[in-house]
């Protein structure tokens, strides 16, 4: 960890202040909880989910506003360029003209329209908003789990590199000892060459794992929504985070299917399909609209013109559909079929979720057993390698035995790391299903 004064940083975690000549960016020192907090605040996928909630709410209010009175104002100016309306009076046989001076008018119209379809559309908007909210909470859960998974993966990879470097030191020590023995003629060059290959292979493996570690850090930066060059330091160790008791306790958790986000979304989809049936059925229903209009006209001349526009007017329209050539009937039928499909999907999903719960419990139990076995296997193979290495140094074991013991340790360590990750993944998957 870099030296420096600690100060609050992104997401509430603590960050050391780096000297200006050392770096222009601020290092993030993250515990698992603070990493998840940073992701909740800055992850762009999560921001988009929040925007979707706002869009759904705006759409819902748009539907509601369609049922409320709408008021419009208008200004009008007319100039007929001195035109006069001619007409003849039959009694006197005289021709007269009515002046049409320039005029201006202001109009205000208030209108409201209402139908059952509008009410159903507003209900559909409410369902869409609930679905967006569920999706946002599900995205928060998924982002949190992804951060957790990457955090564990980084710690496991760092521990793996540490183990490999420790083994490398031991093998390099044996190689140096063997080479000195070869130089004085008490050992064969082939023994030193075999150990040399082991050293080269282990160095290559360490380099490969270091590149994989950097890719994991980049994945973490992407989830946190921070620049790609932001230095990261994880403040917790794998031993601090691994809680076997909590993992085993999940096996006894009751599965409440109503808490599962996928099931909640599907329930809303079923309700949405049901409302679509109602919406199409309202095509048979009447619609009512009413309006009030006020108009004031002013003439820009010495005398008034010919004005047939009433200052006040109201109107009411009741529209009743009579014949649609089967269009409305087929629309209702299609909506009912979609609704039935959603009901079938809901039933299948409910059964599959219960089956998935059983499978994930099995996976977690198996992962725990494998983890426990592989942990003991690493301890045993480490003792075997230490024992054979001691014998080799005193001339009681061959270089081939050392190589085999080292290979067995590497295999055991790799299996242990894989078992650890499988245990973490199994726990995360079951927690996500249970919405823990």
Coordinates of C-alpha atoms in Angstrom, one line a residue:
X1 CA 0.0 0.0 0.0
X2 CA 1.3 3.4 -0.9
X3 CA 2.3 5.8 1.9
X4 CA 0.2 8.9 2.4
X5 CA -2.5 10.5 4.4
X6 CA -5.8 8.7 4.2
X7 CA -8.8 10.7 3.1
X8 CA -12.5 9.9 2.2
X9 CA -12.7 8.9 -1.4
X10 CA -15.1 7.6 -4.0
X11 CA -18.0 5.6 -2.6
X12 CA -17.1 6.4 1.0
X13 CA -13.9 4.2 1.0
X14 CA -10.6 5.5 2.2
X15 CA -7.9 6.5 -0.2
X16 CA -4.3 7.5 0.4
X17 CA -3.1 10.8 -1.0
X18 CA -0.3 10.1 -3.4
X19 CA 2.6 12.5 -4.0
X20 CA 2.0 14.6 -7.1
X21 CA 5.3 13.4 -8.6
X22 CA 4.3 9.7 -8.1
X23 CA 0.8 9.7 -9.7
X24 CA -1.9 12.0 -11.0
X25 CA -4.7 9.6 -10.1
X26 CA -6.0 8.6 -6.7
X27 CA -5.6 5.0 -5.6
X28 CA -8.8 3.3 -4.5
X29 CA -8.4 1.1 -1.4
X30 CA -11.5 -1.1 -1.3
X31 CA -13.0 -3.5 1.0
X32 CA -15.7 -5.7 -0.5
X33 CA -18.5 -3.6 1.0
X34 CA -17.0 -0.3 -0.2
X35 CA -16.4 -1.8 -3.7
X36 CA -20.1 -2.7 -3.9
X37 CA -21.0 0.8 -2.7
X38 CA -18.9 2.4 -5.4
X39 CA -20.5 0.2 -8.0
X40 CA -24.0 1.2 -6.8
X41 CA -23.1 4.8 -7.2
X42 CA -21.1 4.8 -10.4
X43 CA -21.9 1.7 -12.5
X44 CA -23.3 2.8 -15.8
X45 CA -25.5 -0.2 -16.3
X46 CA -27.2 0.6 -13.0
X47 CA -27.5 4.2 -14.0
X48 CA -29.4 3.1 -17.2
X49 CA -31.7 1.0 -15.1
X50 CA -32.5 4.0 -13.0
X51 CA -33.2 6.0 -16.1
X52 CA -35.6 3.3 -17.3
X53 CA -37.5 3.7 -14.0
X54 CA -37.8 7.5 -14.6
X55 CA -38.9 6.9 -18.2
X56 CA -41.6 4.5 -17.1
X57 CA -42.9 7.0 -14.6
X58 CA -42.9 9.8 -17.1
X59 CA -44.8 7.5 -19.6
X60 CA -47.4 6.7 -16.8
X61 CA -48.0 10.3 -16.1
X62 CA -48.3 11.0 -19.8
X63 CA -51.2 8.5 -19.9
X64 CA -52.8 10.0 -16.9
X65 CA -52.5 13.5 -18.3
X66 CA -54.4 12.3 -21.4
X67 CA -57.5 12.0 -19.2
X68 CA -57.3 15.5 -17.8
X69 CA -58.6 18.7 -19.4
X70 CA -56.5 20.2 -22.1
X71 CA -56.5 24.0 -22.6
X72 CA -55.2 25.7 -25.7
X73 CA -55.1 29.4 -26.7
X74 CA -54.9 30.8 -30.2
X75 CA -54.3 34.2 -31.7
X76 CA -55.6 35.0 -35.2
X77 CA -55.2 38.0 -37.6
X78 CA -57.1 38.4 -40.9
X79 CA -56.8 41.1 -43.5
X80 CA -58.9 40.8 -46.7
X81 CA -57.2 43.8 -48.3
X82 CA -60.2 46.1 -48.5
X83 CA -62.6 43.5 -49.9
X84 CA -66.4 44.3 -49.4
X85 CA -69.2 41.8 -49.7
X86 CA -71.7 43.0 -52.3
X87 CA -75.5 42.2 -52.1
X88 CA -78.7 43.7 -53.6
X89 CA -81.8 44.7 -51.7
X90 CA -84.8 43.4 -53.8
X91 CA -87.3 45.9 -52.4
X92 CA -85.2 48.9 -53.6
X93 CA -83.1 47.2 -56.2
X94 CA -80.1 48.9 -54.7
X95 CA -76.7 47.3 -54.4
X96 CA -75.0 47.5 -51.1
X97 CA -71.6 46.4 -49.7
X98 CA -70.5 45.1 -46.4
X99 CA -67.0 46.1 -45.4
X100 CA -64.6 43.4 -44.3
X101 CA -62.0 45.3 -42.4
X102 CA -58.9 43.7 -40.9
X103 CA -59.6 41.8 -37.7
X104 CA -57.9 39.9 -35.0
X105 CA -59.3 37.3 -32.6
X106 CA -58.2 35.4 -29.5
X107 CA -59.6 32.0 -28.7
X108 CA -59.4 29.7 -25.7
X109 CA -60.5 26.1 -25.9
X110 CA -60.8 23.7 -23.0
X111 CA -61.4 20.0 -23.9
X112 CA -61.5 16.7 -22.2
X113 CA -61.9 13.2 -23.6
X114 CA -62.5 10.0 -21.6
X115 CA -62.8 6.3 -22.3
X116 CA -62.2 3.1 -20.5
X117 CA -59.2 2.4 -22.8
X118 CA -57.5 5.4 -21.2
X119 CA -57.9 4.0 -17.7
X120 CA -56.5 0.7 -18.8
X121 CA -53.6 2.4 -20.5
X122 CA -52.8 4.3 -17.3
X123 CA -52.9 0.9 -15.4
X124 CA -50.5 -0.5 -18.0
X125 CA -48.2 2.4 -17.3
X126 CA -48.2 1.6 -13.6
X127 CA -47.3 -2.0 -14.4
X128 CA -44.5 -0.9 -16.6
X129 CA -43.2 1.4 -13.8
X130 CA -43.3 -1.5 -11.3
X131 CA -41.4 -3.7 -13.8
X132 CA -38.7 -1.1 -14.3
X133 CA -38.4 -0.8 -10.5
X134 CA -38.0 -4.6 -10.1
X135 CA -35.5 -4.6 -13.0
X136 CA -33.5 -1.9 -11.3
X137 CA -33.4 -3.8 -8.0
X138 CA -32.4 -7.0 -9.9
X139 CA -29.6 -5.1 -11.7
X140 CA -28.4 -3.8 -8.3
X141 CA -28.3 -7.4 -7.1
X142 CA -26.5 -8.6 -10.2
X143 CA -23.9 -5.8 -10.2
X144 CA -23.2 -6.4 -6.5
X145 CA -22.8 -10.1 -7.1
X146 CA -20.5 -9.5 -10.1
X147 CA -18.3 -7.2 -7.9
X148 CA -18.2 -9.8 -5.2
X149 CA -17.3 -12.5 -7.7
X150 CA -14.5 -10.4 -9.2
X151 CA -13.3 -9.3 -5.8
X152 CA -12.9 -13.0 -4.7
X153 CA -11.3 -13.9 -8.1
X154 CA -8.7 -11.2 -7.7
X155 CA -7.9 -12.4 -4.1
X156 CA -7.7 -16.0 -5.2
X157 CA -5.5 -15.1 -8.2
X158 CA -3.2 -13.0 -5.9
X159 CA -3.0 -15.9 -3.5
X160 CA -2.2 -18.3 -6.4
X161 CA 0.6 -16.1 -7.6
X162 CA 1.9 -15.9 -4.0
X163 CA 1.9 -19.7 -3.8
X164 CA 3.7 -20.0 -7.2
X165 CA 6.3 -17.5 -6.2
X166 CA 6.9 -19.4 -2.9
X167 CA 7.3 -22.6 -4.9
X168 CA 9.6 -20.9 -7.4
X169 CA 11.9 -19.8 -4.6
X170 CA 12.1 -23.4 -3.3
X171 CA 12.7 -24.8 -6.8
X172 CA 15.3 -22.2 -7.6
X173 CA 17.1 -23.1 -4.3
X174 CA 17.1 -26.8 -5.3
X175 CA 18.3 -25.9 -8.8
X176 CA 21.2 -23.9 -7.4
X177 CA 22.1 -26.6 -5.0
X178 CA 22.0 -29.2 -7.8
X179 CA 24.0 -27.1 -10.1
X180 CA 26.7 -26.7 -7.5
X181 CA 26.7 -30.5 -7.0
X182 CA 27.1 -30.9 -10.8
X183 CA 30.0 -28.5 -10.8
X184 CA 31.9 -30.6 -8.2
X185 CA 31.0 -33.8 -10.0
X186 CA 28.7 -35.4 -7.4
X187 CA 25.5 -35.0 -9.5
X188 CA 24.5 -35.3 -13.1
X189 CA 23.7 -32.4 -15.4
X190 CA 20.4 -33.9 -16.4
X191 CA 19.2 -33.4 -12.8
X192 CA 20.0 -29.7 -12.9
X193 CA 18.4 -29.4 -16.4
X194 CA 15.1 -31.0 -15.2
X195 CA 15.0 -28.5 -12.3
X196 CA 15.9 -25.7 -14.7
X197 CA 12.8 -26.6 -16.8
X198 CA 10.7 -26.5 -13.7
X199 CA 12.0 -23.0 -12.9
X200 CA 11.3 -21.8 -16.4
X201 CA 7.8 -23.3 -16.5
X202 CA 6.9 -21.8 -13.1
X203 CA 8.1 -18.4 -14.2
X204 CA 5.9 -18.6 -17.3
X205 CA 2.9 -19.7 -15.2
X206 CA 3.4 -16.7 -12.9
X207 CA 3.6 -14.3 -15.8
X208 CA 0.4 -15.7 -17.3
X209 CA -1.4 -15.4 -14.0
X210 CA -0.2 -11.8 -13.6
X211 CA -1.7 -11.0 -16.9
X212 CA -5.0 -12.7 -15.9
X213 CA -4.9 -10.7 -12.7
X214 CA -4.7 -7.4 -14.6
X215 CA -7.7 -8.5 -16.7
X216 CA -9.6 -9.1 -13.4
X217 CA -8.7 -5.6 -12.2
X218 CA -9.9 -4.1 -15.5
X219 CA -13.2 -6.0 -15.0
X220 CA -13.4 -4.5 -11.5
X221 CA -12.8 -1.0 -12.8
X222 CA -15.5 -1.5 -15.4
X223 CA -18.0 -2.6 -12.8
X224 CA -17.0 0.3 -10.5
X225 CA -17.4 2.9 -13.3
X226 CA -14.0 4.4 -12.7
X227 CA -11.3 5.3 -15.4
X228 CA -9.2 2.4 -16.8
X229 CA -6.0 3.8 -15.3
X230 CA -7.3 4.1 -11.7
X231 CA -5.0 2.1 -9.3
X232 CA -6.9 -0.3 -7.1
X233 CA -6.0 -2.0 -3.9
X234 CA -8.1 -4.6 -2.2
X235 CA -8.0 -4.2 1.6
X236 CA -9.4 -7.6 2.6
X237 CA -8.0 -11.1 2.3
X238 CA -9.7 -14.3 1.2
X239 CA -9.4 -15.7 4.7
X240 CA -11.3 -12.7 6.1
X241 CA -14.1 -13.0 3.5
X242 CA -14.6 -16.8 3.3
X243 CA -17.3 -17.7 5.8
X244 CA -18.1 -21.4 5.5
X245 CA -20.8 -21.2 8.2
X246 CA -22.7 -18.7 6.2
X247 CA -22.4 -20.8 3.0
X248 CA -23.6 -23.9 4.8
X249 CA -26.4 -22.0 6.5
X250 CA -27.8 -21.2 3.0
X251 CA -28.6 -24.9 2.6
X252 CA -31.3 -24.6 5.2
X253 CA -32.8 -21.4 3.9
X254 CA -36.5 -21.7 2.8
X255 CA -37.1 -20.8 -0.8
X256 CA -39.8 -18.0 -0.9
X257 CA -40.5 -17.9 -4.6
X258 CA -42.3 -14.5 -4.3
X259 CA -39.0 -12.9 -3.4
X260 CA -37.3 -14.0 -6.6
X261 CA -36.9 -11.1 -9.0
X262 CA -37.4 -13.2 -12.2
X263 CA -40.7 -14.5 -10.7
X264 CA -41.8 -11.0 -9.8
X265 CA -41.1 -9.7 -13.3
X266 CA -43.0 -12.6 -14.8
X267 CA -46.0 -12.0 -12.5
X268 CA -46.1 -8.4 -13.8
X269 CA -45.9 -9.7 -17.4
X270 CA -48.9 -11.8 -16.7
X271 CA -50.8 -8.8 -15.3
X272 CA -49.7 -6.7 -18.2
X273 CA -51.1 -9.4 -20.7
X274 CA -54.4 -9.4 -18.7
X275 CA -54.6 -5.6 -19.0
X276 CA -53.9 -5.9 -22.7
X277 CA -57.1 -8.0 -23.0
X278 CA -59.1 -5.3 -21.2
X279 CA -57.5 -2.6 -23.4
X280 CA -58.6 -4.4 -26.6
X281 CA -62.1 -5.1 -25.2
X282 CA -62.6 -1.4 -24.6
X283 CA -62.5 -1.0 -28.4
X284 CA -66.2 -2.0 -28.2
X285 CA -66.8 0.7 -25.6
X286 CA -68.0 4.3 -26.0
X287 CA -65.8 7.3 -25.7
X288 CA -66.9 10.7 -24.4
X289 CA -65.4 14.1 -25.2
X290 CA -66.5 17.6 -24.3
X291 CA -65.2 21.1 -25.1
X292 CA -65.8 24.8 -24.3
X293 CA -64.6 27.5 -26.6
X294 CA -64.4 31.2 -26.1
X295 CA -63.6 33.6 -29.0
X296 CA -63.2 37.4 -28.9
X297 CA -62.8 39.3 -32.2
X298 CA -61.6 42.9 -32.7
X299 CA -61.8 44.9 -36.0
X300 CA -59.1 47.2 -37.0
X301 CA -61.3 49.8 -38.8
X302 CA -63.9 52.5 -38.3
X303 CA -66.8 50.1 -38.6
X304 CA -67.4 46.5 -37.6
X305 CA -67.3 43.8 -40.2
X306 CA -69.6 40.9 -40.8
X307 CA -69.0 38.6 -37.7
X308 CA -70.7 35.2 -37.5
X309 CA -68.4 33.8 -34.8
X310 CA -70.2 33.3 -31.5
X311 CA -68.1 34.3 -28.4
X312 CA -69.0 31.2 -26.4
X313 CA -69.6 27.6 -27.6
X314 CA -69.7 24.2 -25.9
X315 CA -70.0 20.8 -27.4
X316 CA -70.3 17.1 -26.3
X317 CA -69.6 14.1 -28.4
X318 CA -70.4 10.5 -27.5
X319 CA -68.8 8.0 -29.9
X320 CA -70.0 4.4 -30.0
X321 CA -68.3 1.9 -32.3
X322 CA -70.8 -0.2 -34.3
X323 CA -69.0 -2.3 -36.9
X324 CA -65.3 -2.9 -37.4
X325 CA -65.3 -5.9 -39.8
X326 CA -63.9 -8.2 -37.1
X327 CA -60.9 -6.1 -36.4
X328 CA -61.7 -5.6 -32.7
X329 CA -62.8 -9.3 -32.3
X330 CA -59.5 -10.6 -33.6
X331 CA -57.5 -8.2 -31.5
X332 CA -59.2 -9.3 -28.4
X333 CA -58.7 -13.0 -29.4
X334 CA -55.0 -12.4 -30.0
X335 CA -54.6 -10.6 -26.6
X336 CA -56.3 -13.5 -24.8
X337 CA -54.0 -16.0 -26.4
X338 CA -51.0 -14.0 -25.3
X339 CA -52.4 -13.9 -21.8
X340 CA -52.7 -17.7 -21.8
X341 CA -49.1 -18.0 -23.0
X342 CA -48.0 -15.8 -20.1
X343 CA -49.9 -18.0 -17.6
X344 CA -48.3 -21.1 -19.0
X345 CA -44.8 -19.5 -18.9
X346 CA -45.5 -18.5 -15.3
X347 CA -46.4 -22.0 -14.3
X348 CA -43.3 -23.5 -16.0
X349 CA -41.1 -20.9 -14.4
X350 CA -42.5 -21.6 -11.0
X351 CA -41.7 -25.3 -11.3
X352 CA -38.2 -24.6 -12.9
X353 CA -37.3 -22.2 -10.0
X354 CA -38.1 -24.8 -7.4
X355 CA -36.0 -27.3 -9.4
X356 CA -33.2 -24.7 -9.7
X357 CA -33.3 -24.2 -6.0
X358 CA -32.7 -27.9 -5.4
X359 CA -29.9 -28.0 -8.0
X360 CA -28.2 -25.0 -6.5
X361 CA -28.4 -26.5 -3.0
X362 CA -26.8 -29.6 -4.4
X363 CA -24.1 -27.6 -6.1
X364 CA -23.3 -25.7 -2.9
X365 CA -23.1 -28.8 -0.8
X366 CA -20.8 -30.5 -3.4
X367 CA -18.7 -27.4 -3.7
X368 CA -18.2 -27.3 0.0
X369 CA -17.2 -30.9 0.2
X370 CA -14.7 -30.5 -2.7
X371 CA -13.3 -27.3 -1.1
X372 CA -12.7 -29.1 2.2
X373 CA -11.0 -32.0 0.4
X374 CA -8.8 -29.9 -1.8
X375 CA -7.7 -27.7 1.2
X376 CA -6.5 -30.8 3.0
X377 CA -4.9 -32.1 -0.2
X378 CA -2.8 -28.9 -0.5
X379 CA -1.6 -29.4 3.1
X380 CA -0.6 -33.0 2.4
X381 CA 1.2 -32.4 -0.9
X382 CA 3.0 -29.4 0.6
X383 CA 4.4 -31.6 3.4
X384 CA 5.3 -34.3 0.8
X385 CA 7.3 -31.8 -1.3
X386 CA 9.0 -30.4 1.8
X387 CA 10.0 -34.0 2.9
X388 CA 11.3 -35.0 -0.5
X389 CA 13.2 -31.7 -0.9
X390 CA 14.9 -32.4 2.3
X391 CA 15.8 -35.9 1.3
X392 CA 17.0 -34.6 -2.1
X393 CA 19.4 -32.1 -0.4
X394 CA 20.9 -35.0 1.6
X395 CA 21.1 -37.4 -1.4
X396 CA 18.2 -39.7 -0.5
X397 CA 15.8 -38.7 -3.3
X398 CA 16.2 -38.1 -7.0
X399 CA 15.5 -34.9 -8.9
X400 CA 12.6 -36.8 -10.7
X401 CA 11.0 -37.3 -7.3
X402 CA 11.3 -33.6 -6.5
X403 CA 9.8 -32.7 -9.9
X404 CA 6.9 -35.1 -9.4
X405 CA 6.3 -33.8 -5.9
X406 CA 6.4 -30.2 -7.1
X407 CA 4.0 -31.0 -10.0
X408 CA 1.6 -32.7 -7.6
X409 CA 1.7 -29.6 -5.4
X410 CA 0.9 -27.3 -8.3
X411 CA -1.9 -29.6 -9.3
X412 CA -3.3 -29.6 -5.8
X413 CA -3.0 -25.8 -5.5
X414 CA -4.8 -25.4 -8.8
X415 CA -7.6 -27.8 -7.7
X416 CA -7.9 -25.9 -4.4
X417 CA -8.2 -22.5 -6.2
X418 CA -10.8 -23.9 -8.5
X419 CA -12.7 -25.5 -5.7
X420 CA -12.6 -22.2 -3.8
X421 CA -14.0 -20.3 -6.8
X422 CA -16.7 -22.9 -7.3
X423 CA -17.7 -22.6 -3.7
X424 CA -18.0 -18.8 -4.0
X425 CA -19.9 -19.0 -7.2
X426 CA -22.3 -21.6 -5.8
X427 CA -22.9 -19.4 -2.8
X428 CA -23.6 -16.3 -4.9
X429 CA -26.0 -18.2 -7.3
X430 CA -28.0 -19.5 -4.4
X431 CA -28.1 -16.1 -2.7
X432 CA -29.3 -14.5 -5.9
X433 CA -32.1 -17.1 -6.3
X434 CA -33.1 -16.6 -2.6
X435 CA -32.7 -12.8 -3.0
X436 CA -30.5 -12.7 0.1

